[in-house]
Amino acid sequence: MYNDNPTLNFNDKTIDEKKQGDVFFKEQIAKKDQELTKKFYIESYGCQMNFSDSEIVASILAEQGFSSTRNLEESDLILINTCSIREKAEDTVRKRLRIFDKVKAQRPGTLVGVLGCMAERLKTKFLEEEKLVDMVVGPDAYRDLPKLVAGAEEGNKGVNVFLSREETYADISPMRLGTNGVSAFISIMRGCDNMCSFCVVPFTRGRERSRDAFSIVAEATELFEKGYREVTLLGQNVDSYKWENPETNQPVSFAHLLEMVAKVHPDLRIRFSTSHPKDMTDDVLHTMAAYENICNYIHLPVQSGNTRVLDLMNRTYTREWYMERIEAIRRIIPDCAVSSDIIAGFCTETEEEHQDTLSIMSFSDYSMSYMFYYSERPGTLAARKYEDDISLGVKKKRLQEIIRLQQQISFEHNQRDIGKRFKVLIEGDSKRSDQDFCGRNSQNKMIVFPKQEGLLPGQYTWVEVFEATSATLKGKIVH
Ligand code: 5AD
Ligand code: SF4
């Protein structure tokens, strides 16, 4: 089929030689294609949703003939998917843009695009502040990226930060980036309607909308068929997932959706993030308990343990409500691990109120937490209504106390796992040694254990834990 090319004629060769020639020729063509196609490089910051969005962006660009590269220096298009959640996240992005400027100087014609929350927050301001940025694209405008790139190639800088009420990218099959081939994210909804007073997300990601449930199941099925064994359903507030089947007018809740995805295959593990204490229903907990493949792990951010502060944060639950939710988890799924997000030093927080956060951490017995000190974000309710009056020193001191306590709780949590046996999904080699595998148990704890002949990433094995630190468990395979 290729030998009509005058430069290569395989006709007189043996079949083996011909095969080798074919391979050589195909490689040459692939190489030529690679040289001809434009390459994009994408870097992601922030939440899992951003990483998932980058996979949608990659897929949109691949459709247009772009190929992806991990090498910044050889890219024609550098994209940075940004996070605005705290000031520090934005500072990191600005630093990276300085580095991209240098690459651009060495390779004139290279385009730089800013995607995600910072793009949405700063809009055209970005182009004024960062002169060398060529396009600014908000989270709902990724379909427009090829057009914006084409415009930028002509020298026209472009901005699309239109926020949609409908866009869910339901029809786009994400191109998996940096994947271990075992676990993948599936975005089930976009935006957030909650308006927590500290949070910039409702402004950068727009109104909440849920994705077609069948497209979610189809994506999970496709992933399973490709060998993936774990999916994490992503949304800012998964418990408020709500979609209506247009054919039957039947509503699909998050509990229904979980069940639909769990039924894809018993060997496909289901995780989800993030749950909101005000919306997490017993229905969801019962569904989790009913399906072995829905993991016993809930990320249930508390933010603060004090009712007055929670009220200022507009979290719409009280300390007692949160504690009752923890009790419901224990009642319905006794071996469920719970993790949290915690903010230290929110506006007007007193020392006693900070102590309430520490005590709710002990009560909740979090397996782990993401912990931050409050960072005022322009435009949020808190920035408009409250004074950011806790000094940086006090914020840092309270955060340190929170971190220290969490380390202790995690350590004790993990110590209790010693002697227990867990079903582990093997993810790959451990970070420290290629003689060891690492994988997670249902409770989302990473376990490191010596490899065994015949076992591969993507397979399940039983592991008994014999050692634990606050971060990792060590174990050995048992039959
Ligand atoms: N300052 C500090 N932490 C914040 N988070 C969100 N906004 C802020 C802010 N302004 C934290 C919350 C949220 C997590 C994703 O980030 O704990 O759950
Ligand atoms: Fe932000 Fe609250 Fe929405 Fe989470 S639930 S994204 S913290 S507004």
CSV table of N, CA, C and O in Angstrom, one decimal, residues 244-346:
chain,number,residue,atom,x,y,z
A,244,GLU,N,-32.5,15.1,34.5
A,244,GLU,CA,-33.7,14.5,34.1
A,244,GLU,C,-33.6,13.8,32.8
A,244,GLU,O,-33.2,14.4,31.8
A,245,ASN,N,-34.0,12.5,32.8
A,245,ASN,CA,-34.0,11.8,31.5
A,245,ASN,C,-35.1,12.4,30.6
A,245,ASN,O,-36.3,12.3,30.9
A,246,PRO,N,-34.7,13.0,29.5
A,246,PRO,CA,-35.7,13.7,28.7
A,246,PRO,C,-36.7,12.7,28.1
A,246,PRO,O,-37.8,13.1,27.8
A,247,GLU,N,-36.4,11.4,28.0
A,247,GLU,CA,-37.3,10.5,27.4
A,247,GLU,C,-38.4,10.1,28.4
A,247,GLU,O,-39.6,9.9,28.0
A,248,THR,N,-38.0,9.9,29.6
A,248,THR,CA,-39.0,9.4,30.6
A,248,THR,C,-39.4,10.5,31.6
A,248,THR,O,-40.3,10.2,32.4
A,249,ASN,N,-38.7,11.6,31.6
A,249,ASN,CA,-38.9,12.7,32.6
A,249,ASN,C,-38.6,12.2,34.0
A,249,ASN,O,-39.0,12.8,35.0
A,250,GLN,N,-37.9,11.1,34.1
A,250,GLN,CA,-37.4,10.5,35.4
A,250,GLN,C,-36.2,11.3,35.9
A,250,GLN,O,-35.2,11.5,35.2
A,251,PRO,N,-36.3,11.8,37.1
A,251,PRO,CA,-35.1,12.5,37.7
A,251,PRO,C,-34.1,11.5,38.1
A,251,PRO,O,-34.4,10.4,38.6
A,252,VAL,N,-32.8,11.9,37.9
A,252,VAL,CA,-31.7,11.1,38.3
A,252,VAL,C,-30.9,11.8,39.4
A,252,VAL,O,-30.4,12.9,39.1
A,253,SER,N,-30.9,11.3,40.6
A,253,SER,CA,-30.2,12.0,41.7
A,253,SER,C,-28.8,11.4,41.8
A,253,SER,O,-28.4,10.5,41.0
A,254,PHE,N,-28.0,12.0,42.7
A,254,PHE,CA,-26.6,11.5,42.8
A,254,PHE,C,-26.6,10.0,43.2
A,254,PHE,O,-25.8,9.2,42.7
A,255,ALA,N,-27.5,9.6,44.1
A,255,ALA,CA,-27.6,8.2,44.6
A,255,ALA,C,-27.9,7.3,43.4
A,255,ALA,O,-27.3,6.3,43.2
A,256,HIS,N,-28.8,7.8,42.5
A,256,HIS,CA,-29.2,7.0,41.3
A,256,HIS,C,-27.9,6.8,40.4
A,256,HIS,O,-27.6,5.8,39.9
A,257,LEU,N,-27.3,8.0,40.2
A,257,LEU,CA,-26.1,8.0,39.3
A,257,LEU,C,-25.0,7.0,39.8
A,257,LEU,O,-24.5,6.2,39.1
A,258,LEU,N,-24.8,7.1,41.1
A,258,LEU,CA,-23.8,6.2,41.7
A,258,LEU,C,-24.1,4.7,41.4
A,258,LEU,O,-23.2,3.9,41.0
A,259,GLU,N,-25.4,4.4,41.6
A,259,GLU,CA,-25.8,3.0,41.3
A,259,GLU,C,-25.6,2.7,39.8
A,259,GLU,O,-25.1,1.6,39.5
A,260,MET,N,-26.0,3.6,38.9
A,260,MET,CA,-25.8,3.3,37.5
A,260,MET,C,-24.3,3.1,37.1
A,260,MET,O,-24.0,2.2,36.4
A,261,VAL,N,-23.5,3.9,37.7
A,261,VAL,CA,-22.0,3.7,37.4
A,261,VAL,C,-21.5,2.4,38.1
A,261,VAL,O,-20.7,1.7,37.5
A,262,ALA,N,-22.0,2.1,39.3
A,262,ALA,CA,-21.5,0.9,40.0
A,262,ALA,C,-21.9,-0.3,39.2
A,262,ALA,O,-21.2,-1.3,39.3
A,263,LYS,N,-23.0,-0.2,38.5
A,263,LYS,CA,-23.4,-1.4,37.7
A,263,LYS,C,-22.6,-1.6,36.4
A,263,LYS,O,-22.8,-2.6,35.7
A,264,VAL,N,-21.8,-0.7,36.1
A,264,VAL,CA,-21.0,-0.9,34.8
A,264,VAL,C,-20.2,-2.2,34.9
A,264,VAL,O,-20.2,-3.0,34.0
A,265,HIS,N,-19.6,-2.4,36.0
A,265,HIS,CA,-18.9,-3.7,36.2
A,265,HIS,C,-18.5,-3.8,37.7
A,265,HIS,O,-18.0,-2.8,38.3
A,266,PRO,N,-18.6,-4.9,38.3
A,266,PRO,CA,-18.2,-5.0,39.8
A,266,PRO,C,-16.8,-4.8,40.0
A,266,PRO,O,-16.4,-4.4,41.1
A,267,ASP,N,-15.9,-4.9,38.9
A,267,ASP,CA,-14.5,-4.7,39.1
A,267,ASP,C,-14.1,-3.2,38.9
A,267,ASP,O,-12.9,-2.9,38.9
A,268,LEU,N,-15.1,-2.4,38.6
A,268,LEU,CA,-14.8,-1.0,38.4
A,268,LEU,C,-15.1,-0.3,39.7
A,268,LEU,O,-16.2,-0.2,40.2
A,269,ARG,N,-14.0,0.3,40.3
A,269,ARG,CA,-14.2,1.0,41.6
A,269,ARG,C,-14.8,2.4,41.3
A,269,ARG,O,-14.3,3.1,40.4
A,270,ILE,N,-15.7,2.9,42.2
A,270,ILE,CA,-16.2,4.2,42.0
A,270,ILE,C,-15.8,5.0,43.3
A,270,ILE,O,-16.1,4.6,44.4
A,271,ARG,N,-15.3,6.2,43.0
A,271,ARG,CA,-15.1,7.2,44.0
A,271,ARG,C,-15.8,8.5,43.6
A,271,ARG,O,-16.1,8.6,42.4
A,272,PHE,N,-15.9,9.4,44.5
A,272,PHE,CA,-16.5,10.7,44.1
A,272,PHE,C,-16.0,11.8,45.0
A,272,PHE,O,-15.5,11.6,46.1
A,273,SER,N,-16.1,13.0,44.5
A,273,SER,CA,-15.6,14.2,45.3
A,273,SER,C,-16.1,15.4,44.6
A,273,SER,O,-16.1,15.5,43.3
A,274,THR,N,-16.7,16.4,45.3
A,274,THR,CA,-16.7,16.6,46.7
A,274,THR,C,-18.1,16.6,47.2
A,274,THR,O,-19.0,17.0,46.5
A,275,SER,N,-18.3,16.1,48.5
A,275,SER,CA,-19.6,16.0,49.1
A,275,SER,C,-19.8,17.3,49.9
A,275,SER,O,-18.9,17.8,50.5
A,276,HIS,N,-21.0,17.7,50.0
A,276,HIS,CA,-21.4,18.9,50.8
A,276,HIS,C,-22.2,18.4,52.0
A,276,HIS,O,-23.2,17.8,51.8
A,277,PRO,N,-21.8,18.8,53.2
A,277,PRO,CA,-22.5,18.3,54.4
A,277,PRO,C,-24.0,18.6,54.4
A,277,PRO,O,-24.8,17.9,54.9
A,278,LYS,N,-24.4,19.7,53.8
A,278,LYS,CA,-25.8,20.1,53.8
A,278,LYS,C,-26.6,19.2,52.9
A,278,LYS,O,-27.8,19.1,53.1
A,279,ASP,N,-26.0,18.6,51.9
A,279,ASP,CA,-26.7,17.9,50.8
A,279,ASP,C,-26.5,16.4,50.9
A,279,ASP,O,-27.2,15.7,50.1
A,280,MET,N,-25.5,15.9,51.7
A,280,MET,CA,-25.2,14.5,51.6
A,280,MET,C,-26.4,13.7,52.3
A,280,MET,O,-26.6,13.8,53.5
A,281,THR,N,-27.1,12.9,51.5
A,281,THR,CA,-28.3,12.2,52.0
A,281,THR,C,-27.9,10.8,52.5
A,281,THR,O,-26.9,10.2,52.1
A,282,ASP,N,-28.9,10.3,53.3
A,282,ASP,CA,-28.7,8.9,53.7
A,282,ASP,C,-28.9,7.9,52.5
A,282,ASP,O,-28.3,6.8,52.5
A,283,ASP,N,-29.6,8.4,51.5
A,283,ASP,CA,-29.8,7.6,50.3
A,283,ASP,C,-28.4,7.3,49.6
A,283,ASP,O,-28.2,6.2,49.2
A,284,VAL,N,-27.6,8.3,49.6
A,284,VAL,CA,-26.2,8.1,49.0
A,284,VAL,C,-25.5,7.1,49.9
A,284,VAL,O,-24.8,6.2,49.4
A,285,LEU,N,-25.6,7.3,51.2
A,285,LEU,CA,-24.8,6.4,52.1
A,285,LEU,C,-25.3,4.9,51.9
A,285,LEU,O,-24.5,4.0,51.9
A,286,HIS,N,-26.7,4.7,51.8
A,286,HIS,CA,-27.2,3.4,51.6
A,286,HIS,C,-26.7,2.8,50.3
A,286,HIS,O,-26.4,1.6,50.2
A,287,THR,N,-26.7,3.6,49.2
A,287,THR,CA,-26.2,3.1,47.9
A,287,THR,C,-24.7,2.7,48.1
A,287,THR,O,-24.3,1.6,47.5
A,288,MET,N,-24.0,3.5,48.8
A,288,MET,CA,-22.5,3.1,49.0
A,288,MET,C,-22.5,1.8,49.7
A,288,MET,O,-21.6,0.9,49.3
A,289,ALA,N,-23.3,1.6,50.7
A,289,ALA,CA,-23.2,0.4,51.5
A,289,ALA,C,-23.7,-0.8,50.7
A,289,ALA,O,-23.2,-1.9,50.9
A,290,ALA,N,-24.6,-0.6,49.7
A,290,ALA,CA,-25.1,-1.7,48.9
A,290,ALA,C,-24.2,-2.2,47.8
A,290,ALA,O,-24.3,-3.3,47.4
A,291,TYR,N,-23.2,-1.4,47.4
A,291,TYR,CA,-22.3,-1.8,46.3
A,291,TYR,C,-20.9,-1.9,46.8
A,291,TYR,O,-20.3,-0.9,47.2
A,292,GLU,N,-20.3,-3.1,46.7
A,292,GLU,CA,-19.0,-3.3,47.2
A,292,GLU,C,-18.0,-2.4,46.4
A,292,GLU,O,-17.0,-1.9,46.9
A,293,ASN,N,-18.3,-2.1,45.1
A,293,ASN,CA,-17.3,-1.4,44.3
A,293,ASN,C,-17.4,0.1,44.5
A,293,ASN,O,-16.6,0.9,43.9
A,294,ILE,N,-18.4,0.6,45.2
A,294,ILE,CA,-18.4,2.0,45.6
A,294,ILE,C,-17.5,2.2,46.8
A,294,ILE,O,-17.8,1.6,47.9
A,295,CYS,N,-16.5,2.9,46.7
A,295,CYS,CA,-15.5,2.9,47.8
A,295,CYS,C,-16.0,3.6,49.1
A,295,CYS,O,-16.8,4.5,49.0
A,296,ASN,N,-15.5,3.1,50.2
A,296,ASN,CA,-15.9,3.6,51.5
A,296,ASN,C,-15.1,4.7,51.9
A,296,ASN,O,-14.2,4.6,52.8
A,297,TYR,N,-15.3,5.8,51.2
A,297,TYR,CA,-14.5,7.0,51.5
A,297,TYR,C,-15.3,8.2,51.0
A,297,TYR,O,-15.9,8.2,50.0
A,298,ILE,N,-15.4,9.2,51.9
A,298,ILE,CA,-16.1,10.4,51.6
A,298,ILE,C,-15.3,11.6,52.0
A,298,ILE,O,-14.8,11.8,53.1
A,299,HIS,N,-15.1,12.5,51.0
A,299,HIS,CA,-14.5,13.8,51.3
A,299,HIS,C,-15.6,14.8,51.6
A,299,HIS,O,-16.4,15.2,50.7
A,300,LEU,N,-15.7,15.2,52.9
A,300,LEU,CA,-16.8,15.9,53.4
A,300,LEU,C,-16.2,17.2,54.1
A,300,LEU,O,-16.1,17.2,55.4
A,301,PRO,N,-15.9,18.2,53.4
A,301,PRO,CA,-15.2,19.4,54.0
A,301,PRO,C,-16.1,20.0,55.1
A,301,PRO,O,-17.2,20.3,54.9
A,302,VAL,N,-15.4,20.3,56.2
A,302,VAL,CA,-16.1,20.9,57.3
A,302,VAL,C,-15.9,22.4,57.3
A,302,VAL,O,-16.7,23.2,57.7
A,303,GLN,N,-14.7,22.8,56.9
A,303,GLN,CA,-14.3,24.2,56.8
A,303,GLN,C,-14.0,24.8,58.2
A,303,GLN,O,-13.0,25.4,58.4
A,304,SER,N,-15.0,24.7,59.1
A,304,SER,CA,-14.9,25.2,60.4
A,304,SER,C,-15.8,24.4,61.3
A,304,SER,O,-16.8,23.8,60.9
A,305,GLY,N,-15.4,24.3,62.6
A,305,GLY,CA,-16.2,23.5,63.6
A,305,GLY,C,-17.1,24.3,64.4
A,305,GLY,O,-17.7,23.9,65.3
A,306,ASN,N,-17.2,25.6,64.1
A,306,ASN,CA,-18.0,26.5,64.9
A,306,ASN,C,-19.2,27.1,64.1
A,306,ASN,O,-19.0,27.6,63.0
A,307,THR,N,-20.3,27.0,64.8
A,307,THR,CA,-21.6,27.4,64.1
A,307,THR,C,-21.6,28.8,63.6
A,307,THR,O,-22.0,29.2,62.5
A,308,ARG,N,-21.1,29.7,64.5
A,308,ARG,CA,-21.1,31.2,64.1
A,308,ARG,C,-20.2,31.4,62.8
A,308,ARG,O,-20.6,32.1,61.9
A,309,VAL,N,-19.0,30.8,62.9
A,309,VAL,CA,-18.1,30.9,61.7
A,309,VAL,C,-18.7,30.3,60.5
A,309,VAL,O,-18.7,30.8,59.4
A,310,LEU,N,-19.3,29.1,60.7
A,310,LEU,CA,-20.0,28.4,59.5
A,310,LEU,C,-21.1,29.3,58.9
A,310,LEU,O,-21.2,29.3,57.7
A,311,ASP,N,-21.8,30.0,59.8
A,311,ASP,CA,-22.8,30.9,59.3
A,311,ASP,C,-22.2,32.0,58.5
A,311,ASP,O,-22.6,32.4,57.4
A,312,LEU,N,-21.1,32.6,59.0
A,312,LEU,CA,-20.4,33.7,58.2
A,312,LEU,C,-19.9,33.1,56.9
A,312,LEU,O,-19.8,33.9,55.9
A,313,MET,N,-19.5,31.9,56.9
A,313,MET,CA,-19.0,31.3,55.7
A,313,MET,C,-20.1,30.9,54.7
A,313,MET,O,-19.8,30.5,53.6
A,314,ASN,N,-21.3,31.1,55.2
A,314,ASN,CA,-22.5,30.7,54.4
A,314,ASN,C,-22.5,29.2,54.0
A,314,ASN,O,-22.9,28.9,52.9
A,315,ARG,N,-22.1,28.4,55.0
A,315,ARG,CA,-22.1,27.0,54.7
A,315,ARG,C,-23.4,26.3,54.8
A,315,ARG,O,-23.7,25.2,54.5
A,316,THR,N,-24.4,27.0,55.5
A,316,THR,CA,-25.8,26.6,55.7
A,316,THR,C,-25.9,25.3,56.5
A,316,THR,O,-26.9,24.6,56.3
A,317,TYR,N,-25.0,25.0,57.3
A,317,TYR,CA,-25.2,23.9,58.3
A,317,TYR,C,-24.5,24.3,59.6
A,317,TYR,O,-23.7,25.3,59.6
A,318,THR,N,-24.9,23.7,60.7
A,318,THR,CA,-24.3,24.0,62.0
A,318,THR,C,-23.3,22.9,62.3
A,318,THR,O,-23.2,21.8,61.7
A,319,ARG,N,-22.6,23.1,63.4
A,319,ARG,CA,-21.7,22.1,64.0
A,319,ARG,C,-22.4,20.8,64.2
A,319,ARG,O,-22.0,19.7,63.9
A,320,GLU,N,-23.6,21.0,64.8
A,320,GLU,CA,-24.4,19.8,65.2
A,320,GLU,C,-24.8,19.0,64.0
A,320,GLU,O,-24.8,17.8,64.0
A,321,TRP,N,-25.3,19.7,63.0
A,321,TRP,CA,-25.7,19.1,61.7
A,321,TRP,C,-24.5,18.3,61.2
A,321,TRP,O,-24.7,17.1,60.7
A,322,TYR,N,-23.4,18.9,61.1
A,322,TYR,CA,-22.2,18.2,60.6
A,322,TYR,C,-21.9,16.9,61.4
A,322,TYR,O,-21.6,15.8,60.8
A,323,MET,N,-21.9,17.0,62.7
A,323,MET,CA,-21.6,15.9,63.5
A,323,MET,C,-22.7,14.8,63.3
A,323,MET,O,-22.3,13.6,63.3
A,324,GLU,N,-23.9,15.1,63.1
A,324,GLU,CA,-24.9,14.1,62.8
A,324,GLU,C,-24.6,13.4,61.5
A,324,GLU,O,-24.9,12.2,61.4
A,325,ARG,N,-24.1,14.2,60.5
A,325,ARG,CA,-23.8,13.5,59.2
A,325,ARG,C,-22.7,12.5,59.4
A,325,ARG,O,-22.6,11.5,58.8
A,326,ILE,N,-21.7,12.9,60.3
A,326,ILE,CA,-20.6,11.9,60.5
A,326,ILE,C,-21.2,10.7,61.2
A,326,ILE,O,-20.8,9.5,60.9
A,327,GLU,N,-22.1,10.9,62.1
A,327,GLU,CA,-22.7,9.7,62.8
A,327,GLU,C,-23.5,8.9,61.8
A,327,GLU,O,-23.5,7.6,61.9
A,328,ALA,N,-24.2,9.5,60.9
A,328,ALA,CA,-24.9,8.8,59.9
A,328,ALA,C,-24.0,7.9,59.1
A,328,ALA,O,-24.3,6.7,58.8
A,329,ILE,N,-22.8,8.5,58.7
A,329,ILE,CA,-21.8,7.7,57.9
A,329,ILE,C,-21.4,6.4,58.8
A,329,ILE,O,-21.4,5.3,58.3
A,330,ARG,N,-21.1,6.7,60.0
A,330,ARG,CA,-20.7,5.6,60.9
A,330,ARG,C,-21.7,4.5,61.0
A,330,ARG,O,-21.4,3.3,61.1
A,331,ARG,N,-23.0,5.0,61.1
A,331,ARG,CA,-24.1,4.0,61.3
A,331,ARG,C,-24.3,3.2,60.0
A,331,ARG,O,-24.5,2.0,60.1
A,332,ILE,N,-24.3,3.8,58.9
A,332,ILE,CA,-24.6,3.1,57.6
A,332,ILE,C,-23.4,2.4,57.0
A,332,ILE,O,-23.6,1.4,56.4
A,333,ILE,N,-22.2,3.0,57.1
A,333,ILE,CA,-21.0,2.4,56.5
A,333,ILE,C,-19.9,2.4,57.6
A,333,ILE,O,-19.1,3.3,57.6
A,334,PRO,N,-20.0,1.5,58.5
A,334,PRO,CA,-19.1,1.5,59.6
A,334,PRO,C,-17.6,1.7,59.3
A,334,PRO,O,-16.8,2.3,60.0
A,335,ASP,N,-17.1,1.1,58.2
A,335,ASP,CA,-15.7,1.2,57.9
A,335,ASP,C,-15.4,2.3,56.9
A,335,ASP,O,-14.4,2.2,56.1
A,336,CYS,N,-16.2,3.3,56.8
A,336,CYS,CA,-15.9,4.4,55.9
A,336,CYS,C,-14.9,5.4,56.4
A,336,CYS,O,-15.0,5.8,57.6
A,337,ALA,N,-14.0,5.8,55.6
A,337,ALA,CA,-13.0,6.9,56.0
A,337,ALA,C,-13.6,8.2,55.5
A,337,ALA,O,-14.2,8.3,54.5
A,338,VAL,N,-13.3,9.2,56.3
A,338,VAL,CA,-13.8,10.6,55.9
A,338,VAL,C,-12.6,11.5,55.9
A,338,VAL,O,-11.8,11.4,56.8
A,339,SER,N,-12.6,12.4,54.9
A,339,SER,CA,-11.5,13.4,54.9
A,339,SER,C,-12.2,14.8,54.8
A,339,SER,O,-13.4,14.9,54.6
A,340,SER,N,-11.4,15.8,54.9
A,340,SER,CA,-12.0,17.2,55.1
A,340,SER,C,-11.1,18.2,54.5
A,340,SER,O,-9.9,18.0,54.2
A,341,ASP,N,-11.8,19.4,54.3
A,341,ASP,CA,-11.0,20.7,54.0
A,341,ASP,C,-11.3,21.6,55.2
A,341,ASP,O,-12.4,21.6,55.7
A,342,ILE,N,-10.2,22.3,55.6
A,342,ILE,CA,-10.4,23.1,56.8
A,342,ILE,C,-9.7,24.5,56.5
A,342,ILE,O,-8.6,24.5,56.0
A,343,ILE,N,-10.4,25.5,57.0
A,343,ILE,CA,-9.8,26.9,56.8
A,343,ILE,C,-9.5,27.5,58.2
A,343,ILE,O,-10.4,27.5,59.0
A,344,ALA,N,-8.3,27.9,58.4
A,344,ALA,CA,-7.9,28.5,59.7
A,344,ALA,C,-8.0,30.0,59.5
A,344,ALA,O,-7.6,30.6,58.5
A,345,GLY,N,-8.5,30.7,60.6
A,345,GLY,CA,-8.4,32.1,60.6
A,345,GLY,C,-9.3,32.9,59.7
A,345,GLY,O,-9.0,33.9,59.1
A,346,PHE,N,-10.6,32.3,59.5
A,346,PHE,CA,-11.5,33.1,58.8
A,346,PHE,C,-11.9,34.4,59.5
A,346,PHE,O,-11.7,34.5,60.7
